[in-house]
Short mmCIF file of C-alpha atoms and ligand atoms in Angstrom, two decimals:
data_model
loop_
_atom_site.label_atom_id
_atom_site.label_comp_id
_atom_site.label_asym_id
_atom_site.label_seq_id
_atom_site.Cartn_x
_atom_site.Cartn_y
_atom_site.Cartn_z
CA UNK A 23 -76.05 -149.06 56.16
CA UNK A 24 -77.13 -145.58 54.71
CA UNK A 25 -77.59 -142.85 57.05
CA UNK A 26 -79.28 -139.27 56.77
CA UNK A 27 -77.49 -136.80 54.72
CA UNK A 28 -76.14 -133.25 54.90
CA UNK A 29 -75.14 -131.44 51.68
CA UNK A 30 -71.32 -132.49 52.09
CA UNK A 31 -72.32 -136.34 52.67
CA UNK A 32 -74.70 -136.04 49.83
CA UNK A 33 -71.84 -134.90 47.53
CA UNK A 34 -69.54 -137.54 48.80
CA UNK A 35 -72.19 -140.21 48.58
CA UNK A 36 -72.91 -138.94 44.92
CA UNK A 37 -69.11 -139.25 44.08
CA UNK A 38 -68.91 -142.66 45.56
CA UNK A 39 -72.13 -143.70 43.66
CA UNK A 40 -70.71 -142.36 40.51
CA UNK A 41 -67.27 -144.24 41.01
CA UNK A 42 -69.17 -147.49 41.76
CA UNK A 43 -71.47 -147.11 38.61
CA UNK A 44 -68.61 -146.09 36.24
CA UNK A 45 -66.65 -149.29 37.02
CA UNK A 46 -70.06 -151.35 36.44
CA UNK A 47 -70.22 -153.90 33.47
CA UNK A 48 -73.92 -155.02 34.01
CA UNK A 49 -75.84 -152.26 35.73
CA UNK A 50 -79.68 -152.68 36.26
CA UNK A 51 -82.17 -150.19 37.17
CA UNK A 52 -85.24 -150.72 39.38
CA UNK A 53 -87.94 -148.03 39.01
CA UNK A 54 -91.11 -147.50 40.98
CA UNK A 55 -93.80 -144.80 40.96
CA UNK A 56 -91.30 -142.16 42.35
CA UNK A 57 -89.55 -141.59 39.20
CA UNK A 58 -92.68 -140.42 37.50
CA UNK A 59 -93.89 -138.17 40.33
CA UNK A 60 -92.12 -135.10 38.90
CA UNK A 61 -93.84 -135.95 35.61
CA UNK A 62 -97.07 -135.24 37.54
CA UNK A 63 -98.21 -138.93 37.97
CA UNK A 64 -99.19 -139.34 41.69
CA UNK A 65 -97.38 -142.32 43.35
CA UNK A 66 -99.51 -145.28 44.77
CA UNK A 67 -99.01 -143.73 48.24
CA UNK A 68 -100.00 -140.19 47.16
CA UNK A 69 -103.85 -139.27 47.95
CA UNK A 70 -105.57 -139.01 44.72
CA UNK A 71 -107.68 -135.81 44.12
CA UNK A 72 -111.28 -135.23 43.68
CA UNK A 73 -113.91 -138.18 43.47
CA UNK A 74 -111.12 -140.62 44.05
CA UNK A 75 -109.54 -139.06 47.13
CA UNK A 76 -111.36 -141.25 49.24
CA UNK A 77 -110.33 -144.65 47.62
CA UNK A 78 -107.48 -146.77 48.28
CA UNK A 79 -105.71 -147.85 45.01
CA UNK A 80 -104.75 -151.03 46.68
CA UNK A 81 -108.30 -151.85 47.19
CA UNK A 82 -109.32 -151.33 43.66
CA UNK A 83 -106.24 -152.87 41.93
CA UNK A 84 -107.45 -156.39 42.80
CA UNK A 85 -109.53 -158.95 40.63
CA UNK A 86 -111.73 -159.18 43.50
CA UNK A 87 -112.70 -155.49 43.10
CA UNK A 88 -113.19 -155.84 39.53
CA UNK A 89 -115.43 -159.01 40.01
CA UNK A 90 -117.54 -157.13 42.69
CA UNK A 91 -117.90 -153.88 40.70
CA UNK A 92 -116.40 -153.92 37.17
CA UNK A 93 -117.81 -150.43 36.38
CA UNK A 94 -116.23 -148.78 39.48
CA UNK A 95 -112.89 -150.25 38.71
CA UNK A 96 -113.14 -149.39 35.10
CA UNK A 97 -113.92 -145.75 35.95
CA UNK A 98 -110.93 -145.74 38.35
CA UNK A 99 -108.50 -146.87 35.39
CA UNK A 100 -110.00 -144.43 32.95
CA UNK A 101 -109.56 -141.58 35.52
CA UNK A 102 -105.93 -142.60 35.95
CA UNK A 103 -105.33 -142.92 32.10
CA UNK A 104 -106.83 -139.45 31.78
CA UNK A 105 -104.62 -138.04 34.48
CA UNK A 106 -101.45 -139.77 32.81
CA UNK A 107 -102.19 -138.65 29.20
CA UNK A 108 -100.37 -135.19 29.60
CA UNK A 109 -97.39 -136.61 31.49
CA UNK A 110 -93.97 -136.42 29.70
CA UNK A 111 -90.76 -137.93 30.75
CA UNK A 112 -88.85 -135.83 33.33
CA UNK A 113 -84.98 -135.38 33.64
CA UNK A 114 -84.77 -138.63 35.67
CA UNK A 115 -86.36 -140.72 32.69
CA UNK A 116 -84.00 -138.85 30.41
CA UNK A 117 -80.92 -139.55 32.37
CA UNK A 118 -81.74 -143.17 32.48
CA UNK A 119 -82.10 -143.15 28.66
CA UNK A 120 -78.74 -141.47 28.56
CA UNK A 121 -77.18 -144.24 30.78
CA UNK A 122 -78.64 -146.85 28.33
CA UNK A 123 -76.29 -145.44 25.75
CA UNK A 124 -73.18 -145.38 28.46
CA UNK A 125 -73.83 -149.10 29.34
CA UNK A 126 -74.70 -151.43 26.57
CA UNK A 127 -75.89 -154.08 29.08
CA UNK A 128 -78.08 -151.79 31.09
CA UNK A 129 -81.62 -152.70 31.60
CA UNK A 130 -84.62 -151.13 33.28
CA UNK A 131 -86.94 -153.14 35.39
CA UNK A 132 -89.98 -151.11 35.93
CA UNK A 133 -93.00 -151.55 38.33
CA UNK A 134 -94.63 -148.56 36.62
CA UNK A 135 -97.53 -148.83 34.46
CA UNK A 136 -97.02 -145.57 32.57
CA UNK A 137 -94.92 -145.50 29.30
CA UNK A 138 -92.46 -142.57 30.35
CA UNK A 139 -89.33 -144.73 30.17
CA UNK A 140 -90.19 -145.62 26.36
CA UNK A 141 -91.12 -141.92 25.77
CA UNK A 142 -87.76 -140.88 27.09
CA UNK A 143 -85.98 -143.30 24.47
CA UNK A 144 -85.07 -146.24 26.76
CA UNK A 145 -85.43 -149.44 25.02
CA UNK A 146 -84.27 -152.29 27.24
CA UNK A 147 -87.17 -152.30 29.57
CA UNK A 148 -88.79 -155.29 31.79
CA UNK A 149 -92.45 -154.31 32.51
CA UNK A 150 -93.33 -156.23 35.74
CA UNK A 151 -96.84 -154.81 36.19
CA UNK A 152 -98.15 -154.18 32.71
CA UNK A 153 -99.09 -151.12 31.03
CA UNK A 154 -102.13 -149.00 31.88
CA UNK A 155 -102.82 -147.80 28.40
CA UNK A 156 -103.27 -151.33 27.11
CA UNK A 157 -106.51 -153.39 27.65
CA UNK A 158 -107.21 -157.20 27.31
CA UNK A 159 -110.31 -159.52 27.66
CA UNK A 160 -110.92 -160.22 31.40
CA UNK A 161 -111.56 -163.92 30.40
CA UNK A 162 -108.32 -163.93 28.16
CA UNK A 163 -110.61 -165.96 25.66
CA UNK A 164 -108.02 -166.35 23.03
CA UNK A 165 -105.14 -167.11 25.50
CA UNK A 166 -103.26 -164.99 28.27
CA UNK A 167 -103.15 -162.21 27.27
CA UNK A 168 -106.03 -161.41 24.88
CA UNK A 169 -105.29 -157.94 23.89
CA UNK A 170 -108.27 -155.82 23.08
CA UNK A 171 -107.80 -152.74 21.01
CA UNK A 172 -110.56 -150.22 22.07
CA UNK A 173 -110.06 -148.22 18.71
CA UNK A 174 -111.74 -151.42 16.93
CA UNK A 175 -114.89 -150.77 18.80
CA UNK A 176 -117.82 -148.30 17.97
CA UNK A 177 -118.14 -145.30 20.04
CA UNK A 178 -121.13 -146.70 21.81
CA UNK A 179 -119.38 -149.99 22.47
CA UNK A 180 -116.45 -147.97 23.80
CA UNK A 181 -118.74 -145.92 25.89
CA UNK A 182 -119.81 -148.93 28.02
CA UNK A 183 -118.22 -149.22 31.46
CA UNK A 184 -116.51 -151.69 31.13
CA UNK A 185 -116.54 -152.40 27.24
CA UNK A 186 -117.10 -155.84 26.16
CA UNK A 187 -114.57 -158.06 24.51
CA UNK A 188 -115.19 -158.30 20.66
CA UNK A 189 -114.35 -162.06 20.70
CA UNK A 190 -116.24 -163.27 23.64
CA UNK A 191 -118.62 -160.61 24.98
CA UNK A 192 -116.87 -160.79 28.45
CA UNK A 193 -115.61 -157.45 30.12
CA UNK A 194 -112.56 -155.78 28.98
CA UNK A 195 -109.95 -154.93 31.75
CA UNK A 196 -106.78 -152.81 31.87
CA UNK A 197 -103.72 -154.97 31.01
CA UNK A 198 -101.77 -154.54 34.34
CA UNK A 199 -100.98 -156.99 36.91
CA UNK A 200 -103.43 -156.46 39.94
CA UNK A 201 -102.55 -157.37 43.61
CA UNK A 202 -103.01 -161.29 44.27
CA UNK A 203 -102.24 -161.73 40.61
CA UNK A 204 -99.27 -163.65 39.37
CA UNK A 205 -96.77 -161.46 37.38
CA UNK A 206 -95.97 -162.47 33.83
CA UNK A 207 -93.66 -165.32 34.26
CA UNK A 208 -91.36 -164.34 31.45
CA UNK A 209 -91.01 -160.65 32.79
CA UNK A 210 -90.46 -161.96 36.36
CA UNK A 211 -87.91 -164.62 35.22
CA UNK A 212 -86.13 -162.04 33.02
CA UNK A 213 -86.24 -159.54 35.96
CA UNK A 214 -84.66 -162.01 38.58
CA UNK A 215 -82.05 -163.20 35.94
CA UNK A 216 -80.94 -159.57 35.47
CA UNK A 217 -80.85 -158.81 39.30
CA UNK A 218 -78.88 -161.97 39.76
CA UNK A 219 -76.26 -161.07 37.00
CA UNK A 220 -76.29 -157.09 38.00
CA UNK A 221 -72.80 -155.88 39.50
CA UNK A 222 -74.80 -152.85 40.18
CA UNK A 223 -78.55 -152.15 40.94
CA UNK A 224 -79.80 -148.48 40.88
CA UNK A 225 -83.20 -148.57 42.84
CA UNK A 226 -85.18 -145.50 41.95
CA UNK A 227 -88.37 -144.28 43.43
CA UNK A 228 -89.86 -147.14 45.30
CA UNK A 229 -91.13 -147.84 48.59
CA UNK A 230 -90.00 -151.37 48.59
CA UNK A 231 -93.21 -152.55 49.83
CA UNK A 232 -94.78 -154.66 46.82
CA UNK A 233 -93.49 -158.21 46.17
CA UNK A 234 -91.96 -159.84 44.21
CA UNK A 235 -90.54 -156.67 42.66
CA UNK A 236 -89.11 -155.54 46.03
CA UNK A 237 -87.15 -158.76 46.41
CA UNK A 238 -85.08 -158.13 43.40
CA UNK A 239 -82.33 -155.96 45.02
CA UNK A 240 -81.79 -158.77 47.54
CA UNK A 241 -80.90 -160.91 44.43
CA UNK A 242 -78.24 -158.59 43.28
CA UNK A 243 -76.76 -158.30 46.78
CA UNK A 244 -76.65 -162.25 47.16
CA UNK A 245 -74.74 -162.40 43.86
CA UNK A 246 -72.11 -159.88 45.09
CA UNK A 247 -73.65 -156.85 43.41
CA UNK A 248 -73.68 -153.31 44.93
CA UNK A 249 -77.01 -151.41 45.64
CA UNK A 250 -77.56 -147.49 45.20
CA UNK A 251 -81.09 -146.06 46.05
CA UNK A 252 -82.36 -142.78 44.96
CA UNK A 253 -85.39 -141.67 47.00
CA UNK A 254 -86.07 -138.38 48.96
CA UNK A 255 -87.59 -140.55 51.75
CA UNK A 256 -86.22 -143.48 53.60
CA UNK A 257 -87.70 -146.70 51.99
CA UNK A 258 -88.28 -150.47 53.18
CA UNK A 259 -85.08 -151.11 51.09
CA UNK A 260 -82.84 -148.26 52.44
CA UNK A 261 -81.31 -150.42 55.30
CA UNK A 262 -80.11 -152.80 52.72
CA UNK A 263 -78.41 -150.37 50.44
CA UNK A 264 -74.76 -149.52 49.90
CA UNK A 265 -75.50 -146.01 49.26
CA UNK A 266 -78.65 -143.99 49.61
CA UNK A 267 -78.82 -140.66 47.61
CA UNK A 268 -81.43 -138.75 49.49
CA UNK A 269 -83.27 -136.69 46.78
CA UNK A 270 -85.73 -136.67 43.89
CA UNK A 271 -84.78 -138.69 41.03
CA UNK A 272 -85.22 -135.86 38.54
CA UNK A 273 -82.70 -134.05 40.33
CA UNK A 274 -80.23 -136.97 41.45
CA UNK A 275 -80.12 -138.92 38.11
CA UNK A 276 -78.92 -136.04 35.91
CA UNK A 277 -76.33 -135.28 38.70
CA UNK A 278 -75.10 -138.87 38.65
CA UNK A 279 -74.85 -138.78 34.81
CA UNK A 280 -73.05 -135.62 34.99
CA UNK A 281 -70.44 -137.16 37.33
CA UNK A 282 -70.01 -140.03 35.11
CA UNK A 283 -69.40 -137.86 32.03
CA UNK A 284 -66.87 -135.75 34.15
CA UNK A 285 -65.09 -139.04 35.26
CA UNK A 286 -65.16 -140.05 31.45
CA UNK A 287 -63.26 -136.92 30.35
CA UNK A 288 -60.99 -137.36 33.18
CA UNK A 289 -60.37 -140.97 31.95
CA UNK A 290 -60.09 -139.88 28.28
C1 BV8 B 1203 -98.06 -161.75 43.62
C2 BV8 B 1203 -100.40 -152.47 38.76
C3 BV8 B 1203 -98.41 -164.15 43.83
C4 BV8 B 1203 -101.69 -151.95 38.97
C5 BV8 B 1203 -99.28 -152.91 40.81
C6 BV8 B 1203 -97.74 -160.05 52.31
C7 BV8 B 1203 -96.33 -159.87 52.28
C8 BV8 B 1203 -95.58 -159.77 51.13
C9 BV8 B 1203 -96.16 -159.89 49.96
C10 BV8 B 1203 -97.56 -160.07 50.04
C11 BV8 B 1203 -98.34 -160.19 51.04
N1 BV8 B 1203 -99.63 -160.45 50.91
C12 BV8 B 1203 -99.71 -160.35 49.48
C13 BV8 B 1203 -98.61 -159.99 48.89
C14 BV8 B 1203 -98.14 -160.09 47.57
C15 BV8 B 1203 -98.64 -158.66 47.05
C16 BV8 B 1203 -97.80 -157.64 47.84
O1 BV8 B 1203 -96.63 -157.32 47.56
N2 BV8 B 1203 -98.53 -156.85 48.60
C17 BV8 B 1203 -97.88 -155.91 49.54
C18 BV8 B 1203 -98.82 -154.51 49.36
C19 BV8 B 1203 -97.90 -156.42 50.95
N3 BV8 B 1203 -98.06 -158.67 45.77
C20 BV8 B 1203 -98.87 -159.13 44.73
O2 BV8 B 1203 -100.08 -159.48 44.86
C21 BV8 B 1203 -98.13 -159.33 43.37
N4 BV8 B 1203 -98.45 -160.65 42.98
O3 BV8 B 1203 -97.41 -161.70 44.51
O4 BV8 B 1203 -98.48 -162.92 43.14
C22 BV8 B 1203 -99.71 -164.17 44.61
C23 BV8 B 1203 -100.62 -164.64 43.82
C24 BV8 B 1203 -101.90 -164.84 44.53
C25 BV8 B 1203 -101.90 -164.43 45.86
C26 BV8 B 1203 -100.95 -163.87 46.63
C27 BV8 B 1203 -99.68 -163.68 45.91
C28 BV8 B 1203 -98.71 -158.34 42.54
C29 BV8 B 1203 -98.20 -157.08 42.70
C30 BV8 B 1203 -98.54 -156.06 41.63
C31 BV8 B 1203 -99.67 -155.16 41.87
N5 BV8 B 1203 -99.83 -154.12 40.89
N6 BV8 B 1203 -99.29 -152.07 39.93
C32 BV8 B 1203 -102.11 -150.68 38.87
O5 BV8 B 1203 -101.04 -149.86 38.88
O6 BV8 B 1203 -103.11 -150.19 39.22
S1 BV8 B 1203 -98.30 -152.50 42.22
C33 BV8 B 1203 -98.27 -150.87 42.37
O7 BV8 B 1203 -98.00 -150.56 43.73
C34 BV8 B 1203 -97.26 -150.15 41.48
O8 BV8 B 1203 -97.01 -150.68 40.14
C35 BV8 B 1203 -96.12 -150.32 42.23
O9 BV8 B 1203 -95.42 -151.45 42.02
C36 BV8 B 1203 -96.59 -150.40 43.79
C37 BV8 B 1203 -96.22 -149.22 44.25
O10 BV8 B 1203 -94.96 -149.23 44.70
P1 BV8 B 1203 -93.96 -147.98 44.25
O11 BV8 B 1203 -93.72 -148.14 42.92
O12 BV8 B 1203 -92.93 -148.08 45.09
O13 BV8 B 1203 -94.76 -146.79 44.61
P2 BV8 B 1203 -95.06 -146.24 46.02
O14 BV8 B 1203 -96.04 -145.17 46.01
O15 BV8 B 1203 -95.21 -147.22 47.15
O16 BV8 B 1203 -93.73 -145.44 46.54
C38 BV8 B 1203 -93.16 -144.38 45.78
C39 BV8 B 1203 -91.70 -144.13 46.26
O17 BV8 B 1203 -91.44 -143.12 45.50
C40 BV8 B 1203 -91.71 -143.73 47.74
O18 BV8 B 1203 -90.61 -144.35 48.38
C41 BV8 B 1203 -91.29 -142.36 47.72
O19 BV8 B 1203 -90.72 -141.78 48.71
C42 BV8 B 1203 -90.70 -142.19 46.39
N7 BV8 B 1203 -90.62 -140.85 45.53
C43 BV8 B 1203 -91.57 -139.98 45.78
N8 BV8 B 1203 -91.08 -138.92 45.09
C44 BV8 B 1203 -90.10 -139.29 44.40
C45 BV8 B 1203 -89.62 -140.41 44.91
N9 BV8 B 1203 -88.45 -141.02 44.48
C46 BV8 B 1203 -87.52 -140.38 43.62
N10 BV8 B 1203 -87.96 -139.05 43.14
C47 BV8 B 1203 -89.18 -138.56 43.52
N11 BV8 B 1203 -89.49 -137.27 43.11
#
């Protein structure tokens, strides 16, 4: 069970985490909104600003909300995409991309809908909740998913809120998984397989509230793997962790990589 940390206990925990990770053969990383916080993208639990400060994202990120008020939900996603546009990977994303080179079997399972892992150079990524920059027909008129490329629409078609599918005229929606929607089965199956095969799972920047993503660390534990969490705040998952590194991922992940490199030189 993880406990509160003083600087010296943090250093000890970091050293222990590096030792566990350096011995790993099949590490996997589960990331949540916290890893993108230092890139300026608010987490799900951060209050949004301006017009959207009053809304609860959980209430708008549902098929029911889209059916009830498609224009409102579309504007909510357009606002988030606008906010995300200038975001760039932070040292946490970059450290994970470096780990991918160090561990040929390392995969990232992300709950995030931004593309900062890709921008940082990570390539082995399992996306559980889709990608906010992508759109699809809300009726999936040509099969699930029916991608819709807005750049193929005219300016006035694109200005509609929401735009209409060029194939069937139905509404276009963001290609993300809403609450009360099933996750893409291939992504979820792959994530569960990776979690079961992992000898170490790094759990970075997630409150551990949203399922089935939050159930993945338990699969690693059940299969005998070790669990290491990076979060400045205790999460729902902290009590199940072997090690909790209390801190921001943009600071802790580069420290972890630095420790591994130091161990590497020692081993060399
Ligand atoms: C499903 C895309 C079957 C959309 C998202 C009752 C009990 C259990 C489960 C349920 C239940 N009732 C319903 C459910 C299922 C529901 C669920 O889990 N609800 C919860 C809220 C109780 N799940 C679903 O509906 C899923 N589908 O189960 O299908 C089904 C089918 C029909 C009916 C029922 C069930 C679908 C879930 C996917 C939802 N879509 N995103 C969009 O983005 O608009 S989820 C969305 O919220 C995010 O993608 C993310 O996954 C989640 C937020 O979680 P986090 O990433 O953890 O972010 P959060 O803000 O919570 O926390 C940030 C953390 O970072 C914090 O801990 C913070 O301390 C930390 N942090 C902050 N700064 C830093 C940091 N860490 C490191 N460094 C820092 N600098």
